[in-house]
Amino acid sequence: MTEFAAVLAEKRLMPLGPGTPNAGMRSRLEALRFESKQRDFAQCCLAGAWLYHDFLDESHAVSQEIETPEGSFWHAIMHRREPDAWNSKYWFRRIGNHPVLEMLLEQAPAIGYKYTNPLDFVDFCEKVRDTGSDDEDLAKRVQLLEWQLLFAHCFEKAKI
């Protein structure tokens, strides 16, 4: 899907908060289409692409319509960034066991964070947001890993 590759080519650490929508990407994001028999997974990819460029409202509009663990996952991340910790935790609780959470447990220590569960990570983000600290940078890197793992998971499932 070259359209997704073009939209996601910009390497960036998303802010822990809402950020500022990348207006230069709006038209490309609006043009994204992902035809798949696995519609929910395709929609998850769209929610993730909007979120990657700080369009929280657009990401929310897509993710709230997906009644799967992956839809809840994107929904939870979006609320964490709003920031709305309580709502984020609500959606994370709806996910249950998920392979992306297992991957975070395995992979986050390599970048310096002992990931235990998404609720604790929400608390960590709340604590370090807008501090300009090394811990804020670490949280952004973990958030990016989380995004990459979830997007890859959804993209693979959408291609089935």
Coordinates of N, CA, C and O in Angstrom, one line a residue:
M1 N 0.8 -1.2 0.0 CA 0.0 0.0 0.0 C 0.9 1.2 0.0 O 1.2 1.8 1.0
T2 N 1.2 1.7 -1.2 CA 2.1 2.8 -1.3 C 1.5 4.1 -0.7 O 2.3 5.0 -0.3
E3 N 0.2 4.2 -0.7 CA -0.4 5.4 -0.1 C -0.1 5.5 1.4 O 0.2 6.6 1.9
F4 N -0.1 4.4 2.1 CA 0.2 4.4 3.5 C 1.7 4.7 3.7 O 2.1 5.4 4.6
A5 N 2.6 4.1 2.9 CA 4.0 4.3 3.0 C 4.3 5.8 2.8 O 5.1 6.3 3.6
A6 N 3.6 6.5 1.9 CA 3.9 7.9 1.7 C 3.4 8.7 2.9 O 4.1 9.7 3.4
V7 N 2.3 8.4 3.5 CA 1.7 9.1 4.7 C 2.6 8.9 5.9 O 2.7 9.7 6.8
L8 N 3.2 7.7 6.0 CA 3.9 7.3 7.2 C 5.5 7.5 7.0 O 6.2 7.1 7.9
A9 N 5.9 8.0 5.9 CA 7.3 8.1 5.6 C 8.0 9.1 6.6 O 9.2 8.9 6.9
E10 N 7.3 10.1 7.0 CA 7.9 11.1 8.0 C 8.2 10.4 9.3 O 7.3 9.9 9.9
K11 N 9.5 10.4 9.7 CA 9.8 9.8 11.0 C 9.6 10.8 12.1 O 10.1 11.9 12.0
R12 N 8.8 10.5 13.1 CA 8.6 11.5 14.1 C 8.2 10.8 15.4 O 7.8 9.7 15.5
L13 N 8.5 11.5 16.5 CA 8.1 11.1 17.8 C 6.8 11.9 18.1 O 6.9 13.1 18.2
M14 N 5.7 11.2 18.2 CA 4.4 11.9 18.5 C 4.5 12.5 19.9 O 5.0 11.9 20.8
P15 N 3.9 13.6 20.1 CA 3.8 14.2 21.5 C 2.9 13.3 22.3 O 2.1 12.5 21.9
L16 N 3.2 13.4 23.6 CA 2.3 12.7 24.6 C 1.0 13.3 24.7 O 0.0 12.6 25.1
G17 N 0.9 14.6 24.4 CA -0.4 15.3 24.4 C -1.0 15.3 23.0 O -0.6 14.6 22.1
P18 N -2.0 16.2 22.8 CA -2.7 16.2 21.5 C -1.8 16.7 20.3 O -2.0 16.2 19.2
G19 N -0.8 17.5 20.6 CA 0.0 18.0 19.5 C -0.8 18.9 18.6 O -1.9 19.3 18.9
T20 N -0.2 19.2 17.5 CA -0.8 20.1 16.5 C -1.0 19.3 15.2 O 0.0 18.8 14.7
P21 N -2.2 19.2 14.7 CA -2.4 18.4 13.4 C -1.4 18.9 12.3 O -1.2 20.1 12.1
N22 N -0.9 17.9 11.6 CA 0.1 18.2 10.5 C -0.8 18.5 9.3 O -1.1 17.7 8.5
A23 N -1.1 19.8 9.2 CA -2.1 20.3 8.1 C -1.6 19.9 6.7 O -2.5 19.6 5.9
G24 N -0.3 19.8 6.5 CA 0.2 19.4 5.2 C -0.2 18.0 4.8 O -0.1 17.7 3.6
M25 N -0.6 17.2 5.7 CA -0.9 15.8 5.4 C -2.4 15.6 5.3 O -2.8 14.5 4.9
R26 N -3.2 16.6 5.6 CA -4.7 16.3 5.7 C -5.2 15.7 4.4 O -5.9 14.8 4.4
S27 N -4.9 16.3 3.2 CA -5.4 15.9 2.0 C -5.0 14.4 1.7 O -5.8 13.6 1.1
R28 N -3.7 14.1 2.0 CA -3.3 12.7 1.8 C -4.0 11.7 2.7 O -4.3 10.6 2.3
L29 N -4.2 12.1 3.9 CA -4.9 11.3 4.9 C -6.4 11.1 4.4 O -6.9 10.0 4.5
E30 N -7.0 12.2 4.0 CA -8.4 12.1 3.5 C -8.5 11.2 2.3 O -9.6 10.5 2.1
A31 N -7.5 11.1 1.5 CA -7.5 10.3 0.3 C -7.2 8.8 0.5 O -7.4 8.0 -0.3
L32 N -6.7 8.5 1.7 CA -6.4 7.1 2.0 C -7.6 6.2 1.9 O -8.7 6.5 2.5
R33 N -7.4 5.1 1.2 CA -8.5 4.0 1.2 C -7.7 2.7 1.3 O -6.7 2.5 0.8
F34 N -8.4 1.8 2.0 CA -7.8 0.5 2.2 C -8.9 -0.5 2.1 O -9.7 -0.7 3.0
E35 N -9.0 -1.0 0.9 CA -10.0 -2.0 0.6 C -9.5 -3.4 1.1 O -8.4 -3.8 0.8
S36 N -10.3 -4.0 2.0 CA -9.9 -5.3 2.6 C -11.2 -6.0 3.0 O -12.2 -5.4 3.4
K37 N -11.1 -7.3 2.9 CA -12.2 -8.2 3.4 C -12.3 -8.0 4.9 O -13.3 -8.3 5.6
Q38 N -11.1 -7.6 5.5 CA -11.0 -7.4 7.0 C -11.2 -6.0 7.3 O -10.3 -5.2 7.7
R39 N -12.4 -5.5 7.1 CA -12.8 -4.0 7.1 C -12.3 -3.4 8.4 O -11.8 -2.3 8.5
D40 N -12.5 -4.1 9.6 CA -12.2 -3.5 10.9 C -10.7 -3.2 11.0 O -10.3 -2.2 11.5
F41 N -9.9 -4.2 10.5 CA -8.4 -4.0 10.5 C -8.0 -2.8 9.6 O -7.1 -2.1 9.9
A42 N -8.6 -2.8 8.4 CA -8.3 -1.7 7.5 C -8.7 -0.3 8.2 O -7.9 0.6 8.1
Q43 N -9.8 -0.2 8.8 CA -10.2 1.0 9.5 C -9.2 1.3 10.6 O -8.9 2.5 10.9
C44 N -8.7 0.3 11.3 CA -7.7 0.5 12.4 C -6.5 1.2 11.8 O -5.9 2.1 12.4
C45 N -6.1 0.8 10.6 CA -4.9 1.4 10.0 C -5.2 2.9 9.7 O -4.3 3.7 9.8
L46 N -6.4 3.2 9.3 CA -6.8 4.6 9.0 C -6.7 5.4 10.3 O -6.2 6.5 10.4
A47 N -7.3 4.8 11.4 CA -7.3 5.5 12.7 C -5.8 5.8 13.1 O -5.5 6.8 13.6
G48 N -4.9 4.8 12.9 CA -3.5 4.9 13.3 C -2.8 6.0 12.5 O -2.0 6.8 13.0
A49 N -3.1 6.1 11.2 CA -2.5 7.1 10.3 C -2.9 8.5 10.7 O -2.1 9.4 10.8
W50 N -4.2 8.7 11.0 CA -4.6 10.0 11.5 C -3.9 10.4 12.8 O -3.5 11.5 13.0
L51 N -3.8 9.4 13.7 CA -3.2 9.7 15.0 C -1.7 10.0 14.8 O -1.2 10.8 15.5
Y52 N -1.1 9.3 13.9 CA 0.4 9.6 13.7 C 0.7 11.0 13.3 O 1.7 11.5 13.7
H53 N -0.3 11.7 12.7 CA -0.1 13.1 12.3 C -0.9 14.0 13.2 O -1.2 15.2 12.8
D54 N -1.3 13.6 14.4 CA -1.9 14.4 15.4 C -3.3 14.9 15.1 O -3.8 15.9 15.7
F55 N -4.0 14.2 14.3 CA -5.4 14.5 14.0 C -6.3 13.6 15.0 O -6.8 12.6 14.6
L56 N -6.3 14.0 16.2 CA -7.0 13.2 17.2 C -8.5 13.0 17.0 O -9.1 11.9 17.1
D57 N -9.2 14.1 16.6 CA -10.6 14.0 16.3 C -10.9 13.0 15.2 O -11.9 12.2 15.3
E58 N -10.2 13.1 14.1 CA -10.4 12.2 13.0 C -10.1 10.8 13.4 O -10.8 9.8 13.0
S59 N -9.0 10.6 14.1 CA -8.7 9.2 14.6 C -9.8 8.7 15.5 O -10.2 7.5 15.4
H60 N -10.3 9.5 16.4 CA -11.4 9.1 17.3 C -12.6 8.7 16.5 O -13.3 7.7 16.8
A61 N -13.0 9.5 15.5 CA -14.2 9.2 14.7 C -14.1 7.8 14.1 O -15.1 7.1 14.0
V62 N -12.9 7.5 13.7 CA -12.8 6.1 13.1 C -12.7 5.1 14.1 O -13.5 4.1 14.1
S63 N -11.9 5.2 15.1 CA -11.7 4.1 16.1 C -12.9 3.9 17.0 O -13.2 2.7 17.3
Q64 N -13.7 4.8 17.2 CA -14.9 4.6 18.1 C -16.0 3.8 17.4 O -16.9 3.2 18.0
E65 N -15.8 3.6 16.1 CA -16.8 2.8 15.3 C -16.3 1.3 15.2 O -17.0 0.5 14.6
I66 N -15.1 1.0 15.7 CA -14.6 -0.3 15.5 C -14.7 -1.1 16.8 O -14.0 -0.8 17.8
E67 N -15.6 -2.1 16.8 CA -15.9 -2.8 18.0 C -15.0 -4.1 18.1 O -15.6 -5.2 18.1
T68 N -13.7 -3.9 18.1 CA -12.8 -5.0 18.3 C -11.7 -4.6 19.3 O -11.6 -3.4 19.6
P69 N -10.9 -5.5 19.8 CA -9.8 -5.1 20.7 C -8.9 -4.1 20.0 O -8.5 -3.1 20.7
E70 N -8.6 -4.2 18.8 CA -7.8 -3.2 18.1 C -8.4 -1.9 18.0 O -7.7 -0.8 18.2
G71 N -9.7 -1.8 17.8 CA -10.4 -0.5 17.8 C -10.3 0.1 19.1 O -10.1 1.3 19.3
S72 N -10.5 -0.7 20.2 CA -10.4 -0.2 21.5 C -9.0 0.3 21.8 O -8.8 1.3 22.5
F73 N -8.0 -0.4 21.3 CA -6.6 0.0 21.5 C -6.3 1.4 20.9 O -5.7 2.2 21.6
W74 N -6.7 1.6 19.6 CA -6.5 2.9 19.0 C -7.3 4.0 19.8 O -6.8 5.1 20.0
H75 N -8.5 3.6 20.2 CA -9.3 4.5 21.0 C -8.6 4.9 22.3 O -8.6 6.1 22.7
A76 N -8.0 3.9 22.9 CA -7.3 4.2 24.2 C -6.1 5.1 24.0 O -5.9 6.0 24.8
I77 N -5.4 4.8 23.0 CA -4.2 5.7 22.7 C -4.6 7.1 22.5 O -4.0 8.1 23.0
M78 N -5.6 7.3 21.7 CA -6.1 8.6 21.4 C -6.5 9.4 22.6 O -6.1 10.5 22.8
H79 N -7.3 8.7 23.5 CA -7.7 9.3 24.8 C -6.5 9.6 25.7 O -6.5 10.6 26.4
R80 N -5.5 8.8 25.7 CA -4.3 9.0 26.5 C -3.6 10.3 26.0 O -3.2 11.1 26.8
R81 N -3.6 10.6 24.7 CA -3.0 11.8 24.2 C -3.9 13.0 24.3 O -3.3 14.1 24.3
E82 N -5.1 12.9 24.6 CA -6.0 14.0 24.6 C -5.6 15.1 25.6 O -5.7 16.3 25.3
P83 N -5.3 15.0 26.8 CA -5.2 13.8 27.6 C -6.4 13.6 28.5 O -7.0 14.5 29.0
D84 N -6.9 12.4 28.5 CA -8.0 11.9 29.3 C -7.7 10.5 29.8 O -8.1 9.5 29.3
A85 N -6.9 10.5 30.9 CA -6.4 9.3 31.5 C -7.5 8.3 31.9 O -7.4 7.1 31.6
W86 N -8.5 8.8 32.5 CA -9.6 7.9 32.9 C -10.2 7.2 31.7 O -10.4 6.0 31.7
N87 N -10.5 7.9 30.7 CA -11.1 7.4 29.5 C -10.2 6.4 28.8 O -10.6 5.4 28.3
S88 N -8.9 6.8 28.7 CA -7.9 5.9 28.1 C -7.9 4.6 28.9 O -7.9 3.5 28.2
K89 N -7.8 4.6 30.2 CA -7.8 3.4 30.9 C -9.0 2.5 30.7 O -9.0 1.3 30.7
Y90 N -10.2 3.2 30.6 CA -11.4 2.5 30.3 C -11.3 1.6 29.0 O -11.6 0.4 29.0
W91 N -10.8 2.3 28.0 CA -10.6 1.6 26.7 C -9.5 0.5 26.7 O -9.7 -0.5 26.1
F92 N -8.5 0.8 27.5 CA -7.4 -0.2 27.6 C -7.9 -1.4 28.3 O -7.6 -2.6 28.0
R93 N -8.8 -1.2 29.3 CA -9.4 -2.4 30.0 C -10.3 -3.3 29.1 O -10.4 -4.5 29.3
R94 N -10.8 -2.7 28.1 CA -11.7 -3.4 27.1 C -10.9 -4.3 26.2 O -11.4 -5.2 25.6
I95 N -9.6 -4.1 26.1 CA -8.7 -4.8 25.2 C -8.5 -6.3 25.6 O -8.6 -7.2 24.8
G96 N -8.3 -6.4 26.9 CA -8.0 -7.8 27.4 C -6.5 -8.2 27.0 O -5.7 -7.3 26.7
N97 N -6.3 -9.4 26.9 CA -5.0 -9.9 26.4 C -4.8 -9.6 25.0 O -5.8 -9.8 24.2
H98 N -3.7 -9.1 24.6 CA -3.5 -8.8 23.2 C -2.0 -9.0 22.8 O -1.1 -8.7 23.6
P99 N -1.8 -9.5 21.6 CA -0.4 -9.8 21.2 C 0.5 -8.5 21.2 O 1.7 -8.7 21.5
V100 N 0.0 -7.4 20.9 CA 0.8 -6.2 21.0 C 1.2 -5.8 22.4 O 2.4 -5.4 22.6
L101 N 0.4 -6.1 23.4 CA 0.8 -5.9 24.8 C 1.9 -6.8 25.1 O 2.9 -6.4 25.8
E102 N 1.9 -8.1 24.7 CA 3.0 -9.0 24.9 C 4.2 -8.5 24.2 O 5.3 -8.7 24.8
M103 N 4.1 -8.0 23.0 CA 5.3 -7.5 22.3 C 5.9 -6.3 23.1 O 7.2 -6.2 23.1
L104 N 5.1 -5.5 23.6 CA 5.6 -4.3 24.4 C 6.3 -4.8 25.6 O 7.4 -4.2 26.0
L105 N 5.8 -5.8 26.3 CA 6.5 -6.4 27.5 C 7.9 -6.9 27.1 O 8.9 -6.7 27.8
E106 N 8.0 -7.4 25.9 CA 9.3 -8.0 25.4 C 10.2 -6.9 24.9 O 11.5 -7.0 25.1
Q107 N 9.7 -5.9 24.1 CA 10.6 -5.0 23.4 C 10.8 -3.7 24.1 O 11.9 -3.1 23.8
A108 N 10.0 -3.2 24.9 CA 10.2 -1.9 25.6 C 11.5 -1.8 26.4 O 12.1 -0.8 26.4
P109 N 11.8 -2.9 27.1 CA 13.1 -2.8 27.9 C 14.3 -2.5 27.0 O 15.3 -1.9 27.5
A110 N 14.3 -2.9 25.8 CA 15.5 -2.6 24.9 C 15.6 -1.1 24.7 O 16.7 -0.6 24.3
I111 N 14.6 -0.3 24.9 CA 14.7 1.2 24.7 C 14.7 1.8 26.1 O 14.7 3.1 26.2
G112 N 14.8 1.0 27.2 CA 15.0 1.6 28.5 C 13.8 1.7 29.4 O 13.8 2.4 30.4
Y113 N 12.6 1.1 29.0 CA 11.4 1.2 29.8 C 10.9 -0.2 30.1 O 10.7 -1.1 29.2
K114 N 10.7 -0.5 31.4 CA 10.1 -1.8 31.8 C 8.6 -1.7 31.7 O 7.9 -1.2 32.7
Y115 N 8.1 -2.0 30.6 CA 6.6 -2.0 30.4 C 6.0 -3.1 31.2 O 6.4 -4.2 31.1
T116 N 5.0 -2.7 32.0 CA 4.2 -3.7 32.8 C 2.8 -3.9 32.3 O 2.4 -5.1 32.1
N117 N 2.1 -2.8 32.0 CA 0.8 -2.9 31.5 C 0.4 -1.5 31.0 O 1.0 -0.5 31.3
P118 N -0.7 -1.4 30.1 CA -1.0 -0.1 29.6 C -1.5 0.9 30.6 O -1.3 2.1 30.4
L119 N -2.1 0.4 31.7 CA -2.6 1.4 32.7 C -1.5 2.1 33.4 O -1.5 3.3 33.6
D120 N -0.4 1.4 33.7 CA 0.8 2.0 34.3 C 1.4 2.9 33.3 O 2.0 4.0 33.7
F121 N 1.4 2.6 32.0 CA 2.0 3.4 31.0 C 1.2 4.7 30.9 O 1.8 5.8 30.7
V122 N -0.1 4.7 31.0 CA -0.9 5.9 31.0 C -0.5 6.8 32.2 O -0.2 8.0 32.0
D123 N -0.3 6.2 33.3 CA 0.2 7.0 34.5 C 1.5 7.6 34.3 O 1.8 8.8 34.6
F124 N 2.4 6.8 33.7 CA 3.8 7.4 33.4 C 3.7 8.6 32.4 O 4.3 9.6 32.6
C125 N 2.9 8.4 31.4 CA 2.7 9.5 30.4 C 2.1 10.8 31.1 O 2.6 11.9 30.8
E126 N 1.2 10.6 32.0 CA 0.6 11.7 32.7 C 1.6 12.4 33.6 O 1.7 13.6 33.7
K127 N 2.5 11.6 34.2 CA 3.5 12.2 35.1 C 4.6 13.0 34.3 O 5.1 14.0 34.8
V128 N 5.0 12.5 33.1 CA 6.1 13.2 32.4 C 5.7 14.1 31.3 O 6.6 14.8 30.7
R129 N 4.4 14.1 30.9 CA 4.0 15.0 29.8 C 4.4 16.4 30.0 O 4.2 17.0 31.1
D130 N 4.9 17.1 29.0 CA 5.3 18.5 29.0 C 6.4 18.9 30.0 O 6.5 20.0 30.4
T131 N 7.2 17.9 30.5 CA 8.2 18.2 31.4 C 9.6 18.5 30.7 O 10.5 19.1 31.3
G132 N 9.7 18.1 29.4 CA 10.9 18.3 28.7 C 12.0 17.4 29.3 O 13.2 17.6 28.9
S133 N 11.7 16.4 30.0 CA 12.7 15.5 30.7 C 13.1 14.4 29.8 O 12.4 14.0 28.8
D134 N 14.1 13.7 30.3 CA 14.5 12.4 29.6 C 13.4 11.4 29.7 O 13.2 10.6 28.8
D135 N 12.7 11.4 30.8 CA 11.5 10.5 30.9 C 10.4 10.8 29.9 O 9.8 9.9 29.4
E136 N 10.2 12.0 29.6 CA 9.2 12.4 28.6 C 9.7 11.8 27.2 O 8.9 11.2 26.5
D137 N 10.9 12.0 26.9 CA 11.5 11.5 25.7 C 11.3 9.9 25.6 O 11.0 9.4 24.6
L138 N 11.6 9.3 26.7 CA 11.5 7.8 26.8 C 10.0 7.4 26.6 O 9.7 6.5 25.8
A139 N 9.1 8.1 27.2 CA 7.7 7.8 27.0 C 7.3 8.0 25.5 O 6.5 7.2 25.0
K140 N 7.8 9.0 24.9 CA 7.5 9.2 23.5 C 8.0 8.1 22.6 O 7.4 7.6 21.7
R141 N 9.2 7.6 23.0 CA 9.8 6.4 22.2 C 9.0 5.2 22.5 O 8.8 4.4 21.5
V142 N 8.5 5.0 23.7 CA 7.7 3.8 24.0 C 6.4 3.9 23.2 O 5.9 3.0 22.7
Q143 N 5.8 5.1 23.2 CA 4.6 5.4 22.5 C 4.7 5.1 21.0 O 3.8 4.5 20.4
L144 N 5.9 5.5 20.5 CA 6.1 5.2 19.1 C 6.2 3.7 18.8 O 5.7 3.2 17.9
L145 N 6.9 3.0 19.7 CA 7.0 1.5 19.6 C 5.6 0.9 19.6 O 5.3 0.0 18.8
E146 N 4.8 1.3 20.6 CA 3.4 0.9 20.7 C 2.7 1.1 19.4 O 2.0 0.2 18.9
W147 N 2.8 2.3 18.9 CA 2.1 2.7 17.6 C 2.6 1.7 16.5 O 1.8 1.2 15.7
Q148 N 3.9 1.6 16.4 CA 4.5 0.8 15.3 C 4.0 -0.7 15.4 O 3.6 -1.3 14.4
L149 N 4.0 -1.2 16.6 CA 3.6 -2.6 16.8 C 2.1 -2.8 16.5 O 1.7 -3.8 15.8
L150 N 1.3 -1.9 16.9 CA -0.2 -2.0 16.7 C -0.5 -1.8 15.2 O -1.3 -2.5 14.7
F151 N 0.1 -0.8 14.6 CA -0.1 -0.6 13.2 C 0.3 -1.8 12.4 O -0.5 -2.2 11.5
A152 N 1.5 -2.3 12.6 CA 1.9 -3.5 11.9 C 1.0 -4.7 12.1 O 0.6 -5.4 11.1
H153 N 0.5 -4.9 13.3 CA -0.5 -5.9 13.6 C -1.7 -5.8 12.8 O -2.2 -6.7 12.1
C154 N -2.3 -4.6 12.8 CA -3.5 -4.3 12.1 C -3.3 -4.4 10.6 O -4.2 -4.9 9.8
F155 N -2.2 -3.9 10.1 CA -1.9 -3.9 8.6 C -1.8 -5.4 8.1 O -2.4 -5.7 7.1
E156 N -1.1 -6.2 8.9 CA -1.0 -7.6 8.5 C -2.4 -8.3 8.5 O -2.7 -9.1 7.6
K157 N -3.2 -8.1 9.5 CA -4.5 -8.7 9.6 C -5.4 -8.2 8.5 O -6.2 -8.9 8.0
A158 N -5.2 -6.9 8.1 CA -6.1 -6.4 7.0 C -5.7 -7.0 5.6 O -6.6 -7.1 4.8
K159 N -4.5 -7.5 5.5 CA -4.1 -8.0 4.2 C -4.6 -9.5 4.1 O -4.5 -10.0 3.0
I160 N -5.1 -10.1 5.1 CA -5.5 -11.5 5.1 C -6.7 -11.6 4.1 O -7.6 -10.9 4.2

